[in-house]
mmCIF file with all atom_site columns, C-alpha atoms in Angstrom:
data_model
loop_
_atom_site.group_PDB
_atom_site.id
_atom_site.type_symbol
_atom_site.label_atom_id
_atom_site.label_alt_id
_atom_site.label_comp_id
_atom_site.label_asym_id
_atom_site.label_entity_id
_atom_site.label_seq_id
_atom_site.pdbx_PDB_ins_code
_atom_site.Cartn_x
_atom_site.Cartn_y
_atom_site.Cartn_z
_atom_site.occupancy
_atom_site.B_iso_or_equiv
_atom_site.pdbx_formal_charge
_atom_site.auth_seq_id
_atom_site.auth_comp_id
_atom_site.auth_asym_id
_atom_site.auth_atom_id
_atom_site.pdbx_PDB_model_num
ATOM 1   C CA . UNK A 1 1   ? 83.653  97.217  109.018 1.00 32.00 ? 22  UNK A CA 1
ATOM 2   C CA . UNK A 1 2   ? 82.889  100.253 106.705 1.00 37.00 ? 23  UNK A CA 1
ATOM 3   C CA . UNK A 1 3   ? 79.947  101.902 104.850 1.00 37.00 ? 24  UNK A CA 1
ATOM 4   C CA . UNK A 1 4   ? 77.247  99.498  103.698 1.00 43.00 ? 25  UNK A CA 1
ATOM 5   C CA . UNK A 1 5   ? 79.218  100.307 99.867  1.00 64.00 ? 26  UNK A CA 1
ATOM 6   C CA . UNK A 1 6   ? 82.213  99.256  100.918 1.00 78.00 ? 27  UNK A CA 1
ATOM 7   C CA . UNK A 1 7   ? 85.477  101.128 102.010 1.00 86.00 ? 28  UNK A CA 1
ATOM 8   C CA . UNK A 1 8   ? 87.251  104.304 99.552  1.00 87.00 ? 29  UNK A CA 1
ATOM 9   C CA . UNK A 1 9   ? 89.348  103.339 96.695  1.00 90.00 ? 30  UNK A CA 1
ATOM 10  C CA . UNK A 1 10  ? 91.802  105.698 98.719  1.00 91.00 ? 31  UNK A CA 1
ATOM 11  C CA . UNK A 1 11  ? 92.273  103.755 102.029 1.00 92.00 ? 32  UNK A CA 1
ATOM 12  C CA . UNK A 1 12  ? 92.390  100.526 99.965  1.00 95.00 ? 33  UNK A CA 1
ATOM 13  C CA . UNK A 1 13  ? 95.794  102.120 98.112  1.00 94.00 ? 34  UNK A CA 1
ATOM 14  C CA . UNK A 1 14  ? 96.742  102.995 101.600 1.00 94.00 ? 35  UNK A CA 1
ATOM 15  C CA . UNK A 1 15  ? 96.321  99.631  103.324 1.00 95.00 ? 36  UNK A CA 1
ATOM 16  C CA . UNK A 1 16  ? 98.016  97.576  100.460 1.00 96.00 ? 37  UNK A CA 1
ATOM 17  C CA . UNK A 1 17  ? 100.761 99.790  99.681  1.00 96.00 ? 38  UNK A CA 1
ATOM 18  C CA . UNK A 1 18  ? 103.364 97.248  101.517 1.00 96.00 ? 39  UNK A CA 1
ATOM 19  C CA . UNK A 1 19  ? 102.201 94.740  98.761  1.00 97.00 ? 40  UNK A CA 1
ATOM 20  C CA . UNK A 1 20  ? 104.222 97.679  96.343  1.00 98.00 ? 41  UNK A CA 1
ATOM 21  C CA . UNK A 1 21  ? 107.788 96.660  94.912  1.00 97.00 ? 42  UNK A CA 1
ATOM 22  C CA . UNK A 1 22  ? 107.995 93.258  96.399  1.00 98.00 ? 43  UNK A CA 1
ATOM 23  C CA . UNK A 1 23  ? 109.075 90.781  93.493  1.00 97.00 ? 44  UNK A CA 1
ATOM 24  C CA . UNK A 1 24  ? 106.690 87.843  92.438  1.00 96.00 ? 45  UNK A CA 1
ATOM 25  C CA . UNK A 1 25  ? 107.227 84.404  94.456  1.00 95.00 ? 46  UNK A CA 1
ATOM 26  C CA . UNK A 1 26  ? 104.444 82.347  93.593  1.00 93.00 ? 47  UNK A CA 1
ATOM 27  C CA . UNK A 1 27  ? 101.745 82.074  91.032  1.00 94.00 ? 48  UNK A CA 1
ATOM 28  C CA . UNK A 1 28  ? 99.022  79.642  90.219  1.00 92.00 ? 49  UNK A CA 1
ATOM 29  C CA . UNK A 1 29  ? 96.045  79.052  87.938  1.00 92.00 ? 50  UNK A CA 1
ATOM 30  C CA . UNK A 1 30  ? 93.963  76.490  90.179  1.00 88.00 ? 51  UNK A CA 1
ATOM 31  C CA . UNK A 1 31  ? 90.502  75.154  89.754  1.00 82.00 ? 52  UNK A CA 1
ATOM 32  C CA . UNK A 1 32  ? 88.117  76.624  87.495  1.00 86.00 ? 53  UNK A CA 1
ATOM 33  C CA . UNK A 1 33  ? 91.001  78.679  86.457  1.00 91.00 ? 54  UNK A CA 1
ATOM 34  C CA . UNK A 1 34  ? 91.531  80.424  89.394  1.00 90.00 ? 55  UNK A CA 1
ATOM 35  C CA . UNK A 1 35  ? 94.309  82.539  89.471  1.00 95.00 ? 56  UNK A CA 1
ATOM 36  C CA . UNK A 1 36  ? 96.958  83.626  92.650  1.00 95.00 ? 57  UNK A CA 1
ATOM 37  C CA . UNK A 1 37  ? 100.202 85.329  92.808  1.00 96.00 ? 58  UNK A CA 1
ATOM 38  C CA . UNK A 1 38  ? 102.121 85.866  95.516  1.00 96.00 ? 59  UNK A CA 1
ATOM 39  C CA . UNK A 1 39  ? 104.477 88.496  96.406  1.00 97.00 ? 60  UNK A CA 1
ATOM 40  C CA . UNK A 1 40  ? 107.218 88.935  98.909  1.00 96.00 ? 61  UNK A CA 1
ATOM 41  C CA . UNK A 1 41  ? 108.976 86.352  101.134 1.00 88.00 ? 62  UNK A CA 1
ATOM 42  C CA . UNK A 1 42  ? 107.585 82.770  100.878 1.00 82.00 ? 63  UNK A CA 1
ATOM 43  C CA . UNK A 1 43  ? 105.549 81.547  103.879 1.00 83.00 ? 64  UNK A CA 1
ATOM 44  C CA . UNK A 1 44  ? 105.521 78.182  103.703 1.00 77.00 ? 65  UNK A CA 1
ATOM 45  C CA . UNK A 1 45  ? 102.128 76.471  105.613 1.00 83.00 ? 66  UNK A CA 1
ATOM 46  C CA . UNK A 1 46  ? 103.274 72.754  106.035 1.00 77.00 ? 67  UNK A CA 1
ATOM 47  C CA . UNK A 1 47  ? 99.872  71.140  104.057 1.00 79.00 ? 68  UNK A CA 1
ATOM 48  C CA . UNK A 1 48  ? 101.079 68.424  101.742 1.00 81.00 ? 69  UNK A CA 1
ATOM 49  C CA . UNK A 1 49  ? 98.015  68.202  100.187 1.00 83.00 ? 70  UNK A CA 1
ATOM 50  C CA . UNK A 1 50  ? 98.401  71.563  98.586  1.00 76.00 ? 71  UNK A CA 1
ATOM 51  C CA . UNK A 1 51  ? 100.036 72.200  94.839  1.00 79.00 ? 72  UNK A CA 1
ATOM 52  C CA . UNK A 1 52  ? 102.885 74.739  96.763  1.00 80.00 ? 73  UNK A CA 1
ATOM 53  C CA . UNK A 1 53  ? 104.790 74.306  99.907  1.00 67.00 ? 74  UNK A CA 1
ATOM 54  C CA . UNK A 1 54  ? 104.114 78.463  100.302 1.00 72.00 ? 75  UNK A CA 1
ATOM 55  C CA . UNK A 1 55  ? 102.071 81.139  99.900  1.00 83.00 ? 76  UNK A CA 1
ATOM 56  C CA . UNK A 1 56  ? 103.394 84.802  99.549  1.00 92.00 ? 77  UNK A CA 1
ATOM 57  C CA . UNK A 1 57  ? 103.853 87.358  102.221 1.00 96.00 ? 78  UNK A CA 1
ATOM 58  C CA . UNK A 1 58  ? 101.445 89.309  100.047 1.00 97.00 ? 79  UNK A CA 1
ATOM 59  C CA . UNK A 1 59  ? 98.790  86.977  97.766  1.00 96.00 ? 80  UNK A CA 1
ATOM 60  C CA . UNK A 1 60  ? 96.318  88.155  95.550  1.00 97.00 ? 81  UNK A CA 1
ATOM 61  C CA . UNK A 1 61  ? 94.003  86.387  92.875  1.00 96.00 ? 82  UNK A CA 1
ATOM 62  C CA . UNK A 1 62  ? 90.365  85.094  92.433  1.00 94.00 ? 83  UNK A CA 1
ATOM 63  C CA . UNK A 1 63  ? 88.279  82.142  92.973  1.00 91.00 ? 84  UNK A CA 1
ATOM 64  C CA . UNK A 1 64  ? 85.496  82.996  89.779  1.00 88.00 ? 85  UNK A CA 1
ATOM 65  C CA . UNK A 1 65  ? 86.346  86.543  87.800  1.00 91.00 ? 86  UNK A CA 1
ATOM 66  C CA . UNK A 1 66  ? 88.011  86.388  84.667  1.00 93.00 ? 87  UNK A CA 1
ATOM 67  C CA . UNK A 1 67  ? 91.545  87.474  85.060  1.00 95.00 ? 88  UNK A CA 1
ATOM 68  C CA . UNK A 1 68  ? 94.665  88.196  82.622  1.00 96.00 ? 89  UNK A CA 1
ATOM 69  C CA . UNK A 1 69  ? 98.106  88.899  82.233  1.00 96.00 ? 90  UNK A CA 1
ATOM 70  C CA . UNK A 1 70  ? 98.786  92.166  79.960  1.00 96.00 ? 91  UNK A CA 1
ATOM 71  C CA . UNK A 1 71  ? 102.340 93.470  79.060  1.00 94.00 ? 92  UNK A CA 1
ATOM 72  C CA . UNK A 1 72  ? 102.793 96.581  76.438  1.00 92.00 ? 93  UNK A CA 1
ATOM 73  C CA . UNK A 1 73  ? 99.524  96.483  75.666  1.00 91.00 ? 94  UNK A CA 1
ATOM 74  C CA . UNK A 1 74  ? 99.079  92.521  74.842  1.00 95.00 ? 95  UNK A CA 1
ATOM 75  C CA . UNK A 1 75  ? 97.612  90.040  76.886  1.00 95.00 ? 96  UNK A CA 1
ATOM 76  C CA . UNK A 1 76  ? 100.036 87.187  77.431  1.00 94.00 ? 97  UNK A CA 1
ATOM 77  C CA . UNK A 1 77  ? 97.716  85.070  79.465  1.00 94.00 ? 98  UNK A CA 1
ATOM 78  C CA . UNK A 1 78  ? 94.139  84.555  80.715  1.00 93.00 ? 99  UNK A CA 1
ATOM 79  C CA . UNK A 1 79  ? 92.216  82.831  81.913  1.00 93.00 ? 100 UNK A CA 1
ATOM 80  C CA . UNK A 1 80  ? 90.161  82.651  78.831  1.00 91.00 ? 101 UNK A CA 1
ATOM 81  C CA . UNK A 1 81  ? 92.986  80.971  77.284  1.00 88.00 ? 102 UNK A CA 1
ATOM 82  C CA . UNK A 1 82  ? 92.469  77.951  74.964  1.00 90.00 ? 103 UNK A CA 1
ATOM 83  C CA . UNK A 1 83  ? 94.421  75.215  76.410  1.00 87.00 ? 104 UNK A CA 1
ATOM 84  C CA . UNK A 1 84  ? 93.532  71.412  76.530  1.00 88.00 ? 105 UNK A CA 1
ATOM 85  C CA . UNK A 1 85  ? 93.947  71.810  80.669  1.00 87.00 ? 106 UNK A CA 1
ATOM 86  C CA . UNK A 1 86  ? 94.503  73.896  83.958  1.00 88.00 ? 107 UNK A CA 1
ATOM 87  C CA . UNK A 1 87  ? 97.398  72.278  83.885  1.00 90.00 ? 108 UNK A CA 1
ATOM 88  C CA . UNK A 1 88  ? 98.253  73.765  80.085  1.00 91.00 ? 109 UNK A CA 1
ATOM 89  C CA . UNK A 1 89  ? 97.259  77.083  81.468  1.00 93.00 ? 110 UNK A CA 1
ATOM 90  C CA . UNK A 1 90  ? 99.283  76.971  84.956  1.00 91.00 ? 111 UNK A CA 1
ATOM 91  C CA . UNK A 1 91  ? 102.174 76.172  82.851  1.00 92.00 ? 112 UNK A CA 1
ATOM 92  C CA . UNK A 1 92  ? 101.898 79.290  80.128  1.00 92.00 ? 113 UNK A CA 1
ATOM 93  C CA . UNK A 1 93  ? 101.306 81.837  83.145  1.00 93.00 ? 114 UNK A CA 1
ATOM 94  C CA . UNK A 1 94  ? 104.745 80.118  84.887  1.00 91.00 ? 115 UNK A CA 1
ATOM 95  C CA . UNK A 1 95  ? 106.474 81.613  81.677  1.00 91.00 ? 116 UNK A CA 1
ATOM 96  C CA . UNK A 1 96  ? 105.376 85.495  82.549  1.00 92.00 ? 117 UNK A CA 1
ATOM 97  C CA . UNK A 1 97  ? 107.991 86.883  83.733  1.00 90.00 ? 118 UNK A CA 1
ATOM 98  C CA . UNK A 1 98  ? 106.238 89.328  86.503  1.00 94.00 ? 119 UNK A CA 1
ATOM 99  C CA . UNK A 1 99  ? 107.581 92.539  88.197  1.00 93.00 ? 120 UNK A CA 1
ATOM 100 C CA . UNK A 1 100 ? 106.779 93.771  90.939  1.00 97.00 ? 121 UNK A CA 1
ATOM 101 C CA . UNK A 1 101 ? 103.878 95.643  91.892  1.00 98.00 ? 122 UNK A CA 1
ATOM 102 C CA . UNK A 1 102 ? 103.843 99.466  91.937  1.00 97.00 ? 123 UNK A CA 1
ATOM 103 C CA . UNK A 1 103 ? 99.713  100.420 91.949  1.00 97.00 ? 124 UNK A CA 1
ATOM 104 C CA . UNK A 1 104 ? 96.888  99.452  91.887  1.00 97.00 ? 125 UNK A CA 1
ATOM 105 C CA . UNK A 1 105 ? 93.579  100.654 90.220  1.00 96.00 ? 126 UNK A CA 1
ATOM 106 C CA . UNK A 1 106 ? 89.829  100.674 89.292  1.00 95.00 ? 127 UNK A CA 1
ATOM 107 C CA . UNK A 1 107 ? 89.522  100.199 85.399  1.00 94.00 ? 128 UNK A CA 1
ATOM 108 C CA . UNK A 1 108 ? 85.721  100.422 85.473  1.00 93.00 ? 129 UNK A CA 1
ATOM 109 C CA . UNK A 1 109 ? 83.129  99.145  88.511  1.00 91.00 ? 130 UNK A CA 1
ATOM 110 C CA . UNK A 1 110 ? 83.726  95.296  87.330  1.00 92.00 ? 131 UNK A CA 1
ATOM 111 C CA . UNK A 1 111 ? 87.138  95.332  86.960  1.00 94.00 ? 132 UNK A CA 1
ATOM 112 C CA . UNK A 1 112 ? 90.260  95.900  88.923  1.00 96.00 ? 133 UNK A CA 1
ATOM 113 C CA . UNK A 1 113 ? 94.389  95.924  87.787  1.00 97.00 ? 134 UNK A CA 1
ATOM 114 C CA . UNK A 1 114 ? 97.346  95.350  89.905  1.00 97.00 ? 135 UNK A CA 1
ATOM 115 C CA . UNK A 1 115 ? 100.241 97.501  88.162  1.00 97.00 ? 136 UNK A CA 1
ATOM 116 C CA . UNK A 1 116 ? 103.372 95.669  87.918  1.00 97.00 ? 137 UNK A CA 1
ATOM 117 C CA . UNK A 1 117 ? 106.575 97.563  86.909  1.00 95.00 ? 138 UNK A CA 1
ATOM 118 C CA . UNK A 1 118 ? 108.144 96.391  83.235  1.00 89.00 ? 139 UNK A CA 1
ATOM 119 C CA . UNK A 1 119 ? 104.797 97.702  81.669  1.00 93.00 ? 140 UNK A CA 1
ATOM 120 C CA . UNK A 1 120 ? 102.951 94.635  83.134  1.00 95.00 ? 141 UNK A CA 1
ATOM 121 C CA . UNK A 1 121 ? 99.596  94.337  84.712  1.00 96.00 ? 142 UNK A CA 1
ATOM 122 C CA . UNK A 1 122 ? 97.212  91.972  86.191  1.00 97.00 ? 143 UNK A CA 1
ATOM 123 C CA . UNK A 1 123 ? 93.816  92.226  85.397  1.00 97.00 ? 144 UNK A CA 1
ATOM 124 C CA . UNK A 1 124 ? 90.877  91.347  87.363  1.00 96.00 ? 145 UNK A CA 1
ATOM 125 C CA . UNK A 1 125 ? 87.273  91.614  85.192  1.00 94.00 ? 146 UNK A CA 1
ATOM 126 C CA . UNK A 1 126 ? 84.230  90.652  86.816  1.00 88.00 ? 147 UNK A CA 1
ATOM 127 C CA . UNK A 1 127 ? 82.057  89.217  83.917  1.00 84.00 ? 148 UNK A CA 1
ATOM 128 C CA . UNK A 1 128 ? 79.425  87.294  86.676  1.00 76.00 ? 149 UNK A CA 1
ATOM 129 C CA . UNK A 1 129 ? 76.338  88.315  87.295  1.00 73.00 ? 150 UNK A CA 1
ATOM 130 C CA . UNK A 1 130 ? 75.685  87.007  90.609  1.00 69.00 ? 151 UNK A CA 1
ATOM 131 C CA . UNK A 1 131 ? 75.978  89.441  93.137  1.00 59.00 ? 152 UNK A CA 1
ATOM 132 C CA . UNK A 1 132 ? 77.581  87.938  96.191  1.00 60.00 ? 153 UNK A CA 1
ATOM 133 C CA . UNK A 1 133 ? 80.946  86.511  93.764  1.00 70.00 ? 154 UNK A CA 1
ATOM 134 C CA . UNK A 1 134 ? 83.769  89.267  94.511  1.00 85.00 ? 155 UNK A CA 1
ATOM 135 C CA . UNK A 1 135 ? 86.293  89.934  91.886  1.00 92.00 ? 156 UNK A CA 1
ATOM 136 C CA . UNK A 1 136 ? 89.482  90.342  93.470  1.00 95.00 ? 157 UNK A CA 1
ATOM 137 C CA . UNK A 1 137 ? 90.519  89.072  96.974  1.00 95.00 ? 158 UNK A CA 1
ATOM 138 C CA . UNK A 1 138 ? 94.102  90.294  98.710  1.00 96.00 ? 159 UNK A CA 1
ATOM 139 C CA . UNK A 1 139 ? 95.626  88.644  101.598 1.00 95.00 ? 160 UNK A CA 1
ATOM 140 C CA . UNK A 1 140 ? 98.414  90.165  103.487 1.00 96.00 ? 161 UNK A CA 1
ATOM 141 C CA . UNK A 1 141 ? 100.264 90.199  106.659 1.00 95.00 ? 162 UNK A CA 1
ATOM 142 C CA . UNK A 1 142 ? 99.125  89.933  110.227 1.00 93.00 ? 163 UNK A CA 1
ATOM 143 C CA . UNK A 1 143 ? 95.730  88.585  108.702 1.00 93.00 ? 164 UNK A CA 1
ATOM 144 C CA . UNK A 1 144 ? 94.787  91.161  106.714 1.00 96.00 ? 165 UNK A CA 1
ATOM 145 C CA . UNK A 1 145 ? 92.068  90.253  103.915 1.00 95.00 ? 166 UNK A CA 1
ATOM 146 C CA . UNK A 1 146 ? 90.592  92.798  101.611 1.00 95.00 ? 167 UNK A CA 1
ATOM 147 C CA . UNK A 1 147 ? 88.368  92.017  99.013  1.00 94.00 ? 168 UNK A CA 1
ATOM 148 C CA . UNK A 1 148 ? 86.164  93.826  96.259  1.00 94.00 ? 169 UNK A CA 1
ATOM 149 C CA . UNK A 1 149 ? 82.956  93.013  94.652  1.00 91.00 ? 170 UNK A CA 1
ATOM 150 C CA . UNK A 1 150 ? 80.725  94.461  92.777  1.00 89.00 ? 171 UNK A CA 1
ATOM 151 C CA . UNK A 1 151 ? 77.756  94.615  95.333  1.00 87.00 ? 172 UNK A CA 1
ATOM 152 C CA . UNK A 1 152 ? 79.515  95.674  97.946  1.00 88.00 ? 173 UNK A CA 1
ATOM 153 C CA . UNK A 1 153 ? 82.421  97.598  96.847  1.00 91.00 ? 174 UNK A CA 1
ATOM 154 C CA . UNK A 1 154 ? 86.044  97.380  98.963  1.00 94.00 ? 175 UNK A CA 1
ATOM 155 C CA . UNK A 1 155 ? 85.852  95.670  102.033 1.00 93.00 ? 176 UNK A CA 1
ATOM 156 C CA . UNK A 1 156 ? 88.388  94.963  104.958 1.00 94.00 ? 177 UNK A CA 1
ATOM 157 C CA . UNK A 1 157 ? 88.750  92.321  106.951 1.00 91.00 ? 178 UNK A CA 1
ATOM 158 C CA . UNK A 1 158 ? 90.662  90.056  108.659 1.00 90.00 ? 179 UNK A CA 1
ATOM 159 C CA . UNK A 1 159 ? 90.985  86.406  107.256 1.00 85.00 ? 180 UNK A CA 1
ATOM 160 C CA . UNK A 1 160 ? 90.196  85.054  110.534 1.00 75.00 ? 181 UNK A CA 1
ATOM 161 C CA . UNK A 1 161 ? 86.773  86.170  110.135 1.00 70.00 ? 182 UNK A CA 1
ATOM 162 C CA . UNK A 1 162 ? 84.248  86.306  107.350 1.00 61.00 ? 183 UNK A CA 1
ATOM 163 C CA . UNK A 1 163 ? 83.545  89.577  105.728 1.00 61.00 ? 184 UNK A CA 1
ATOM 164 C CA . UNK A 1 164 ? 79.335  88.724  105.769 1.00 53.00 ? 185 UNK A CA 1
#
């Protein structure tokens, strides 16, 4: 693992630059609005029990941050949204249409964005104050996991092991 801070913003560009023009496959607002999109060819993982037969080559989302959808300069979805379910909000992110992803950037110390071409973005705002909740998690190939929180800055992993 890295410094007790985390790893540089740089190498974190670096290791999920593959993640960059691959067009949107999946997407998902789950429990407690949750919120994952995949990218790149569909993987599909043979559990029944789950909402999608797949998961993306590339997925990222979060379990507990605050997250939204922002295209030429309006935000056409969060998770913040009023809507009378999940189920409400799932279906009004499935009408995005989403690019594909050309960067990706700090907006502030709580908050990250994925930068999608078309002028689109995905934003990832940490608004918890418990420490240990990180704001933005990335899965990728060969079992790559990154993940940023506050506390502890960028980390990376592999999702066959925890981080902690």
């Amino acid at each position: 693992m890295s410094s007790a801070k985390g790893e540089p913003f740089t190498r974190i560009e670096a290791v999920v630059k593959g993640l960059f023009g691959l067009p949107c496959c999946r997407r998902r607002v789950g429990r407690r609005r949750s919120v994952s999109f995949g990218f790149g060819s569909e993987r599909f993982h043979g559990d029944p029990k789950l909402p999608d037969g797949f998961y993306g080559e590339w997925e990222i989302g979060t379990y507990y941050a605050a997250w939204r959808v922002v295209q030429a300069g309006k935000v056409l979805c969060g998770s913040e949204d009023v809507v009378d379910s999940v189920e409400g909000l799932n279906d009004r992110l499935g009408l995005v249409e989403l690019g594909r992803p050309v960067g990706i950037q700090m907006l502030s110390e709580f908050d990250v964005r994925l930068s999608l071409d078309e002028n689109t973005d995905l934003d990832f705002l940490g608004t918890l104050s418990e420490a240990d909740e990180h704001i933005v998690h990335i899965f990728g190939p060969d079992d790559l996991y990154v993940e940023y929180a506050v506390e502890t800055g960028w980390e990376i992993g592999t999702s066959a092991e925890p981080l902690r």
